[in-house]
PDB file of C-alpha atoms in Angstrom:
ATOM      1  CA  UNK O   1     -28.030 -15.270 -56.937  1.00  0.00           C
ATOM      2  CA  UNK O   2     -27.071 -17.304 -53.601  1.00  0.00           C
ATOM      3  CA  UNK O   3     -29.905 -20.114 -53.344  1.00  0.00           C
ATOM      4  CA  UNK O   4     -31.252 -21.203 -50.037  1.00  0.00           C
ATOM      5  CA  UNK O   5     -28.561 -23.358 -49.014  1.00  0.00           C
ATOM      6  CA  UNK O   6     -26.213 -20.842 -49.233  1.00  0.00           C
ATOM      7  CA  UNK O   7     -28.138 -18.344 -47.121  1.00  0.00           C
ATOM      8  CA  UNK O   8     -28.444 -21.150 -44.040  1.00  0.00           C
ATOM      9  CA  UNK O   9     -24.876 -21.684 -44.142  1.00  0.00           C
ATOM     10  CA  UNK O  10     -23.711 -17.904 -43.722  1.00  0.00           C
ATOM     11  CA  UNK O  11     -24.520 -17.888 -39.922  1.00  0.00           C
ATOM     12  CA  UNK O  12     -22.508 -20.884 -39.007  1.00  0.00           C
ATOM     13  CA  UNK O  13     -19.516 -19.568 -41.271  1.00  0.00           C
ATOM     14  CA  UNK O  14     -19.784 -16.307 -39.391  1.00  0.00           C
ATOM     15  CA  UNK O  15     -19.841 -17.770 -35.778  1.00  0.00           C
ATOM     16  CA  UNK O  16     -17.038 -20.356 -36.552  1.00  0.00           C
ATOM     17  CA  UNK O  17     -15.088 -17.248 -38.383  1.00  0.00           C
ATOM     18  CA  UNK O  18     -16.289 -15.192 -34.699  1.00  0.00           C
ATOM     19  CA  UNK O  19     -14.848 -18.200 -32.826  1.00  0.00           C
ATOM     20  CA  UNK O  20     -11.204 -19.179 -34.619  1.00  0.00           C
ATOM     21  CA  UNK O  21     -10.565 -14.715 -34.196  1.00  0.00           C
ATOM     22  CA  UNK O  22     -10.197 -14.824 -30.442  1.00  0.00           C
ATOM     23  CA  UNK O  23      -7.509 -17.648 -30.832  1.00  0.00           C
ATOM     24  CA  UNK O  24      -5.437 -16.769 -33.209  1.00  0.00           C
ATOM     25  CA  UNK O  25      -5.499 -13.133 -31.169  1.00  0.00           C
ATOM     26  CA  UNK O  26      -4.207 -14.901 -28.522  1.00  0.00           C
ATOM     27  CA  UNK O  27      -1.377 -16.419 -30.243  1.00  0.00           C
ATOM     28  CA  UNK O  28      -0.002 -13.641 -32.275  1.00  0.00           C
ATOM     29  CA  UNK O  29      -0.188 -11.727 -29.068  1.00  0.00           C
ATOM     30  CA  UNK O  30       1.655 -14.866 -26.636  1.00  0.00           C
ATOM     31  CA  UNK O  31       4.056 -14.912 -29.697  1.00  0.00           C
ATOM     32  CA  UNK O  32       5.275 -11.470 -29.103  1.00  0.00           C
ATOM     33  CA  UNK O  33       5.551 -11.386 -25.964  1.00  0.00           C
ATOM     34  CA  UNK O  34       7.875 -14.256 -25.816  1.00  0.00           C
ATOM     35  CA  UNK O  35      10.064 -12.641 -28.607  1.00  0.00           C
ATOM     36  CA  UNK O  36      10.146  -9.395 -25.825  1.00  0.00           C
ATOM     37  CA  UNK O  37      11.187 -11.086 -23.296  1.00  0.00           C
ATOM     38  CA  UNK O  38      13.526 -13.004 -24.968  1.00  0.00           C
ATOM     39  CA  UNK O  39      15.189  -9.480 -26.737  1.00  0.00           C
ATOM     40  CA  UNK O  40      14.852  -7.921 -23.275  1.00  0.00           C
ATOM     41  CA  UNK O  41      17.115 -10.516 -21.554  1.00  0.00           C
ATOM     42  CA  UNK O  42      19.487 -10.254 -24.370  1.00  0.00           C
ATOM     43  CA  UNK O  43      20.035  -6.915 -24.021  1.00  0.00           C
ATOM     44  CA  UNK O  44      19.934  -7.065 -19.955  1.00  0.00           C
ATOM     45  CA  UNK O  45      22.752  -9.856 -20.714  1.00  0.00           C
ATOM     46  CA  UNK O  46      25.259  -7.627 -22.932  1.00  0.00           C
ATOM     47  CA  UNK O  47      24.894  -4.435 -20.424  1.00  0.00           C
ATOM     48  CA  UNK O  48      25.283  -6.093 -17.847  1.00  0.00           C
ATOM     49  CA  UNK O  49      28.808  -7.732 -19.359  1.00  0.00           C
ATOM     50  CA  UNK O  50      29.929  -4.346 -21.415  1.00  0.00           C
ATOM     51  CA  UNK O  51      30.948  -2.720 -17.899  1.00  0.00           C
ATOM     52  CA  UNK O  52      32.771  -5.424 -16.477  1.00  0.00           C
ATOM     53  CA  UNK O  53      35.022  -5.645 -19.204  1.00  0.00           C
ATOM     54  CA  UNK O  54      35.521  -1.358 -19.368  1.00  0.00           C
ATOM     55  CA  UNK O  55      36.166  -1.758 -16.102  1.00  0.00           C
ATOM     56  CA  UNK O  56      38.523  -5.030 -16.581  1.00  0.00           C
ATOM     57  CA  UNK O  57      40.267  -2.909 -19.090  1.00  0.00           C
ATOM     58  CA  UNK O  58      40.421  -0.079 -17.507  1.00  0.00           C
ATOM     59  CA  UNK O  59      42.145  -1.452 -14.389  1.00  0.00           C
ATOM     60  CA  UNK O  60      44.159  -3.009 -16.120  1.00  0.00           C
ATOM     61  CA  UNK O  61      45.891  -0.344 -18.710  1.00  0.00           C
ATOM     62  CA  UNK O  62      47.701   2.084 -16.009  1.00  0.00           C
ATOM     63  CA  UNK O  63      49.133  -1.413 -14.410  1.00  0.00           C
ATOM     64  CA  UNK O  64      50.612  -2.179 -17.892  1.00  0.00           C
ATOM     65  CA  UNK O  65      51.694   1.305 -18.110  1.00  0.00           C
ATOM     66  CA  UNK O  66      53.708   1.326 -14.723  1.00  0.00           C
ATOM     67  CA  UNK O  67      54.936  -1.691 -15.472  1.00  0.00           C
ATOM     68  CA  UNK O  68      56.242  -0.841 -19.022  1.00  0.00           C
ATOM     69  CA  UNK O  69      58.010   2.798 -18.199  1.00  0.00           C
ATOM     70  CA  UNK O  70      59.326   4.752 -15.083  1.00  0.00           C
ATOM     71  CA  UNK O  71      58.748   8.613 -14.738  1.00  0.00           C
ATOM     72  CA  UNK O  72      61.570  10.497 -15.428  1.00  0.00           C
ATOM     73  CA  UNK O  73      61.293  11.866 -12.029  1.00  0.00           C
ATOM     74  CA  UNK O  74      60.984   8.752 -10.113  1.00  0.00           C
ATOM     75  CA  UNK O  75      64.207   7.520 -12.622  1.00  0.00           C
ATOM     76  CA  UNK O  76      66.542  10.807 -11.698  1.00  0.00           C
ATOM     77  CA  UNK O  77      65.239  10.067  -7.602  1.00  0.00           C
ATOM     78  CA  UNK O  78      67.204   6.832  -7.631  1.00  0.00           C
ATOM     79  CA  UNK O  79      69.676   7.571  -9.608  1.00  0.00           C
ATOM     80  CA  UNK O  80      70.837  10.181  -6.909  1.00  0.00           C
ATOM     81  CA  UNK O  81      69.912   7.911  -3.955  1.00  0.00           C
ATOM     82  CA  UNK O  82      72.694   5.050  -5.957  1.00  0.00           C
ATOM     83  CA  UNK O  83      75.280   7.794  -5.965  1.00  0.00           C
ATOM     84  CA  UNK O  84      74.539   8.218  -2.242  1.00  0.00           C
ATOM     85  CA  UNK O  85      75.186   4.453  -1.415  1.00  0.00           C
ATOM     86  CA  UNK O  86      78.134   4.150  -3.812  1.00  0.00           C
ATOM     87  CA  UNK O  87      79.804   7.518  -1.667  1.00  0.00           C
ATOM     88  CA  UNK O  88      78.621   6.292   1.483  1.00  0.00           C
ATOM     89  CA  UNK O  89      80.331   2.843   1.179  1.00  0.00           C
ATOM     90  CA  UNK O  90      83.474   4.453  -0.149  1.00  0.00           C
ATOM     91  CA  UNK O  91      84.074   6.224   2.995  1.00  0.00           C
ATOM     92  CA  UNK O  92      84.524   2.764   5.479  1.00  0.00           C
ATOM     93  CA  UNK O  93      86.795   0.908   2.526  1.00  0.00           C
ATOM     94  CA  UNK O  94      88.915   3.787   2.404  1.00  0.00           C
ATOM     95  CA  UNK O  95      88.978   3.854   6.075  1.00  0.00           C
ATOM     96  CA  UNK O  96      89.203   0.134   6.328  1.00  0.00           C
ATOM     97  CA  UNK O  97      92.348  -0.446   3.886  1.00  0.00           C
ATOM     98  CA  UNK O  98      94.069   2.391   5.151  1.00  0.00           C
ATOM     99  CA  UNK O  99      94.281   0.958   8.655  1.00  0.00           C
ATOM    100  CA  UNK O 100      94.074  -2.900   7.337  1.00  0.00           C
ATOM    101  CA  UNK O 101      97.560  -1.790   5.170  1.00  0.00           C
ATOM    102  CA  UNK O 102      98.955   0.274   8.110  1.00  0.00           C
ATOM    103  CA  UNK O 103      98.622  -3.253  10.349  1.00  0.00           C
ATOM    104  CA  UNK O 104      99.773  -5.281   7.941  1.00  0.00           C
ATOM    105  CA  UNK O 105     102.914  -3.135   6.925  1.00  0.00           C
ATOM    106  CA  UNK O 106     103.578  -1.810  10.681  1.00  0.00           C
ATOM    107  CA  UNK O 107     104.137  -4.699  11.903  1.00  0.00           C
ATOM    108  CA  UNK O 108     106.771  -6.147   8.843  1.00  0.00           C
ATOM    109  CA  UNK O 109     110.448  -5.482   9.943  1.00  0.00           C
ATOM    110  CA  UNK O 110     112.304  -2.868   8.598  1.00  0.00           C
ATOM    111  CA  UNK O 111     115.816  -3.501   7.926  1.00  0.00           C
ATOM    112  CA  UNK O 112     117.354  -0.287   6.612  1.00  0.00           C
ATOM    113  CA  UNK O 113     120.612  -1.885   5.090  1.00  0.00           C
ATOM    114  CA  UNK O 114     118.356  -4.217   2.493  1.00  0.00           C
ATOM    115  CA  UNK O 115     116.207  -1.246   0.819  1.00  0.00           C
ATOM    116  CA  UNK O 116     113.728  -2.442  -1.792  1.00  0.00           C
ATOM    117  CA  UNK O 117     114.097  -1.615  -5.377  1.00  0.00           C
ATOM    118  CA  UNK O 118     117.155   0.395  -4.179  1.00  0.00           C
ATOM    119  CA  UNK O 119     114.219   2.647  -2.085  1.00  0.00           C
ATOM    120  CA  UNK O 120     114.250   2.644   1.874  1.00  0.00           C
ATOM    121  CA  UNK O 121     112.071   0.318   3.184  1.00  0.00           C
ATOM    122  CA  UNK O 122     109.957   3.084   5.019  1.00  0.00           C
ATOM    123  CA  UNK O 123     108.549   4.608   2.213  1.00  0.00           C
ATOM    124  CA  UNK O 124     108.027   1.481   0.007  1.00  0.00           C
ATOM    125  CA  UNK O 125     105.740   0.395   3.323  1.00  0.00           C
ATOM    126  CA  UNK O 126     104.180   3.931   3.951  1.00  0.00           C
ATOM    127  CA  UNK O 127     103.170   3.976   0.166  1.00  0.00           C
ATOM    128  CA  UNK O 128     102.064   0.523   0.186  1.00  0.00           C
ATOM    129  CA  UNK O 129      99.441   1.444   2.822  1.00  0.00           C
ATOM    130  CA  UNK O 130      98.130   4.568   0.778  1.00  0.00           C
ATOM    131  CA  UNK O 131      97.947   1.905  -1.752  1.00  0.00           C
ATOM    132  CA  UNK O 132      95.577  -0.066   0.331  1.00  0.00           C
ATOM    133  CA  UNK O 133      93.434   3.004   1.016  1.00  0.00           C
ATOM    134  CA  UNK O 134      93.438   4.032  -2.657  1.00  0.00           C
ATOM    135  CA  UNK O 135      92.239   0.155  -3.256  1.00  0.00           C
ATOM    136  CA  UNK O 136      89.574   0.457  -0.581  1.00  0.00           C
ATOM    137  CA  UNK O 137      88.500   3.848  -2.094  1.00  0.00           C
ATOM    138  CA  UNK O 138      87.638   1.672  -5.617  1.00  0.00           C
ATOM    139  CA  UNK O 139      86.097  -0.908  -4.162  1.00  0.00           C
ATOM    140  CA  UNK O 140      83.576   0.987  -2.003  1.00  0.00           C
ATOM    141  CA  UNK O 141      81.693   2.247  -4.935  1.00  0.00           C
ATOM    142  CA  UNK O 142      81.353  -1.318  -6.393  1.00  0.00           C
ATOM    143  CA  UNK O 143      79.978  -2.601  -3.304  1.00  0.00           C
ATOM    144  CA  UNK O 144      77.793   0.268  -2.520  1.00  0.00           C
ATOM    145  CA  UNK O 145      76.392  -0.356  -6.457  1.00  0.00           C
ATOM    146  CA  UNK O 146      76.139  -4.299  -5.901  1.00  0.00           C
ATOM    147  CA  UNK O 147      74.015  -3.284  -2.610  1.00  0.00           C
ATOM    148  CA  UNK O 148      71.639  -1.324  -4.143  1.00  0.00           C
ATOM    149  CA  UNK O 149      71.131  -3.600  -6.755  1.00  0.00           C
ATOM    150  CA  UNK O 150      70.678  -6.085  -4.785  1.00  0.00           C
ATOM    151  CA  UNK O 151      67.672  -3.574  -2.819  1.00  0.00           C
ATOM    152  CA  UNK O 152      65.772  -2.577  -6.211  1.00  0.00           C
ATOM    153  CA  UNK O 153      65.960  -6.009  -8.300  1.00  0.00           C
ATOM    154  CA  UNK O 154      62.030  -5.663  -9.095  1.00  0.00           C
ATOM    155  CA  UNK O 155      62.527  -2.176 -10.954  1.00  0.00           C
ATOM    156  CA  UNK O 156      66.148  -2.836 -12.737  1.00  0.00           C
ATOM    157  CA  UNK O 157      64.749  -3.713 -16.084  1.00  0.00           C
ATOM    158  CA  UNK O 158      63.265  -0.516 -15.805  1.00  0.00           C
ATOM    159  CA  UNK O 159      66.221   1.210 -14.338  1.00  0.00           C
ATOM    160  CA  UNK O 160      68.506  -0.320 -16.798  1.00  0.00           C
ATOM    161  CA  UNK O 161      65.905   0.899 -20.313  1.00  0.00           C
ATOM    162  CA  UNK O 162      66.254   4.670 -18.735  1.00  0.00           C
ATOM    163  CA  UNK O 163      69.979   4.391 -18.071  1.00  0.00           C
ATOM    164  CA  UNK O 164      70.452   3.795 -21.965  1.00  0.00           C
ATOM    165  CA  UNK O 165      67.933   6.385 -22.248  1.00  0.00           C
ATOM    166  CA  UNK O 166      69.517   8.958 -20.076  1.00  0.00           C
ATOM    167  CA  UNK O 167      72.873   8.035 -21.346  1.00  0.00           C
ATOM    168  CA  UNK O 168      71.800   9.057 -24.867  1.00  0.00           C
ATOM    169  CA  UNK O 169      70.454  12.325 -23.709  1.00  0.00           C
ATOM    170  CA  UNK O 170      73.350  13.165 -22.365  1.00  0.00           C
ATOM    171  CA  UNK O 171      75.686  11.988 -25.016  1.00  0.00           C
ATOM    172  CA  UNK O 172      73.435  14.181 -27.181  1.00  0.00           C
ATOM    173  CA  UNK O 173      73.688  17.481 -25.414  1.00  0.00           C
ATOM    174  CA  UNK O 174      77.153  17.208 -24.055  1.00  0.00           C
ATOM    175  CA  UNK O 175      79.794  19.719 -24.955  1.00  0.00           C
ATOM    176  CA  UNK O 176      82.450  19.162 -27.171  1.00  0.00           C
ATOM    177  CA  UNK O 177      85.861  18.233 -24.009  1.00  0.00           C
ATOM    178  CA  UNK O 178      88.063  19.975 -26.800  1.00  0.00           C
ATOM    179  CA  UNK O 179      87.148  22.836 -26.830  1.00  0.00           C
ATOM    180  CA  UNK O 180      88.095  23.445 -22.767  1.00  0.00           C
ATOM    181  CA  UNK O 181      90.452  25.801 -21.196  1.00  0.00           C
ATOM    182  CA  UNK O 182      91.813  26.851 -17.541  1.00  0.00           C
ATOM    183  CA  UNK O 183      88.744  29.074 -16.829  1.00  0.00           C
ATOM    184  CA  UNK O 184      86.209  27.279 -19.010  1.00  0.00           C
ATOM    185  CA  UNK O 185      86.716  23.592 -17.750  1.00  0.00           C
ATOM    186  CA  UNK O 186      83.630  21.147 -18.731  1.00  0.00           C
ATOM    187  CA  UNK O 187      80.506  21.088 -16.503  1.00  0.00           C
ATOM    188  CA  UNK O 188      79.704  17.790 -15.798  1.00  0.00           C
ATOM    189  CA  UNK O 189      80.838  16.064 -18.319  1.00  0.00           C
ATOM    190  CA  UNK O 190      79.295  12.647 -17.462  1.00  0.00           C
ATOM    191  CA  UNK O 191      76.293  13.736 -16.071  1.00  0.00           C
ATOM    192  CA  UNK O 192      76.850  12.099 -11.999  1.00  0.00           C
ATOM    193  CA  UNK O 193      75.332  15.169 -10.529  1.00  0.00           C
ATOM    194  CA  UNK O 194      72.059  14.958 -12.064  1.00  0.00           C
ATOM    195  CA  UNK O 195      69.251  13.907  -9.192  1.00  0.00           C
ATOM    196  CA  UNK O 196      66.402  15.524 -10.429  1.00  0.00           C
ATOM    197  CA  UNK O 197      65.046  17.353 -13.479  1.00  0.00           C
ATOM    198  CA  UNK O 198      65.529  20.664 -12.064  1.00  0.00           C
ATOM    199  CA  UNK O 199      69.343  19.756 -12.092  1.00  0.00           C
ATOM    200  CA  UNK O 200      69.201  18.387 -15.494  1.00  0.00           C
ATOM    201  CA  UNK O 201      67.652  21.311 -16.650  1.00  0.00           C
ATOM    202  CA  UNK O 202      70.685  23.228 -15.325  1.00  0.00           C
ATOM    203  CA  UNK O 203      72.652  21.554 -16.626  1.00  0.00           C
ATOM    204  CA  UNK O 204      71.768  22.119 -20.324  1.00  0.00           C
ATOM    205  CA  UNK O 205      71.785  25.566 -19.135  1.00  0.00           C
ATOM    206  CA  UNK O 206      75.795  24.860 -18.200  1.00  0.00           C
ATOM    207  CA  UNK O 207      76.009  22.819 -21.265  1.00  0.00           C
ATOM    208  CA  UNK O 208      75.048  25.795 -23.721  1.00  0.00           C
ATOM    209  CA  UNK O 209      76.984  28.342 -21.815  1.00  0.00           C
ATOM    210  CA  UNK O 210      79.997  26.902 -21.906  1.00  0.00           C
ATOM    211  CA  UNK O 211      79.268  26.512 -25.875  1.00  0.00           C
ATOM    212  CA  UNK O 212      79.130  30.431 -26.242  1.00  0.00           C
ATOM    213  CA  UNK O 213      82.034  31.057 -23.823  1.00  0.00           C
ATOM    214  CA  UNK O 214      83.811  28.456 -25.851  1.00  0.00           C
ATOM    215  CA  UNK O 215      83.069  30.279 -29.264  1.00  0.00           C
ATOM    216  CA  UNK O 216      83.880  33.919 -27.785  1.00  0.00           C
ATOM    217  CA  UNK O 217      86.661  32.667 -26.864  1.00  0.00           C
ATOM    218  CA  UNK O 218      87.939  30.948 -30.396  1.00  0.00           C
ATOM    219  CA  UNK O 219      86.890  34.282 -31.865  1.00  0.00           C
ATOM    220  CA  UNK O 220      88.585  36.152 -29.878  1.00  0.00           C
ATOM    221  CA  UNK O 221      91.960  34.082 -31.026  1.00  0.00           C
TER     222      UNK O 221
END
C-alpha cells in the first residue's frame, strides 16, 4: 500500500511530468520540420537541374546528328551542282587553248619544203592546235572540281563518306557492260547523271530493264 510519503510526492511528479510534455512537443515537432525543409530543397534542387540537362541533351543530339551524316538528298543536290562547275569551266579552257594554240602555231613559219615527220607543216600545226583545245577540254573539269572544293571544305568529310557510299550503291546495282549491244547500249554506266533521288530511282528502273532486254535477247540467240 503507498504510505504517506508516497501520496505527497504524486502531485509534484505529475506537474514536472505536465511540464517536461510541452518541450519535448516542441522539439520532435522543430525536428521535423527542419528534416522538411531540408527534403523539400533537395528535391526543388534535382528538378530544377533534371531539365537543364534534357534540354542540354536534347540540343545537343540533332547537332551531332548533322554533323555525323548528310541527307541523301542534300548529298545528290551537290553532287549535280559539282558536275555543273566541272562543265561550266570546261567550256572557257576549251575555248582558251583552242585560240591560245591557234596564236601560238599561226604565227610559227611554215616552210613547205621541210615537212615534219615527212607530214606538211600545215596540218602538223592545225592538229597541234586541236591538241591544245582537247588539253583545255581536260583541264577544265579539274579546275572546275578544285573550285568547288575549295567552296564546300566544311562539308567534304561528309561529301567524301557518301561518295564511297554512293559509289558502292552503284557498283552494286550496275549492269553487267558485257552483256551490251548496238540497240541495248548501257544506261549510265557510272552513274554522272544522277542529281537527285528521283533520277536515281530511274535509273534502277534503266538498270533492270536493260537486264531483261539483255536476257530476251541471249534467249532469243
Amino acid at each position: 500500500m503507498p504510505t504517506l510519503v508516497h501520496l505527497q510526492l504524486r502531485p509534484f511528479a505529475r506537474a514536472f511530468l505536465s511540464s517536461c510534455r510541452p518541450e519535448a512537443t516542441r522539439a520532435r515537432t522543430r525536428l521535423s520540420l527542419t528534416c522538411r525543409a531540408q527534403s523539400t530543397q533537395a528535391s526543388a534542387k534535382a528538378e530544377a537541374s533534371r531539365p537543364s540537362s534534357s534540354a542540354t541533351k536534347g540540343n545537343a543530339q540533332p547537332t551531332q546528328t548533322e554533323k555525323e551524316t548528310l541527307p541523301w538528298g542534300e548529298y545528290l543536290a551537290i553532287r549535280k551542282r559539282k558536275r555543273r562547275w566541272e562543265t561550266a569551266l570546261t567550256i572557257p579552257t576549251t575555248i582558251g587553248g583552242f585560240f591560245a594554240g591557234l596564236s601560238y602555231f599561226g604565227n610559227l613559219e611554215m616552210d613547205p619544203t621541210k615537212p615534219i615527220f615527212n607530214i606538211d607543216p600545215m596540218f602538223v600545226y592545225g592538229a597541234a592546235t586541236l591538241g591544245c583545245a582537247g588539253l583545255g577540254y581536260l583541264i577544265g573539269p579539274i579546275i572546275g572540281s578544285t573550285i568547288w572544293r575549295l567552296t564546300h571544305r566544311r562539308l567534304m568529310r561528309l561529301i567524301e563518306q557518301r561518295d564511297k557510299e554512293f559509289y558502292q550503291h552503284i557498283v552494286k546495282n550496275r549492269v553487267d557492260p558485257t552483256a551490251q549491244s548496238a540497240t541495248n547500249p548501257v544506261p549510265d554506266y557510272y552513274g554522272e547523271k544522277i542529281g537527285s533521288l528521283h533520277d536515281y530511282r530511274q535509273w534502277l528502273r534503266d538498270q533492270s530493264k536493260f537486264r531483261k532486254k539483255a536476257a530476251g535477247f541471249l534467249s532469243e540467240d
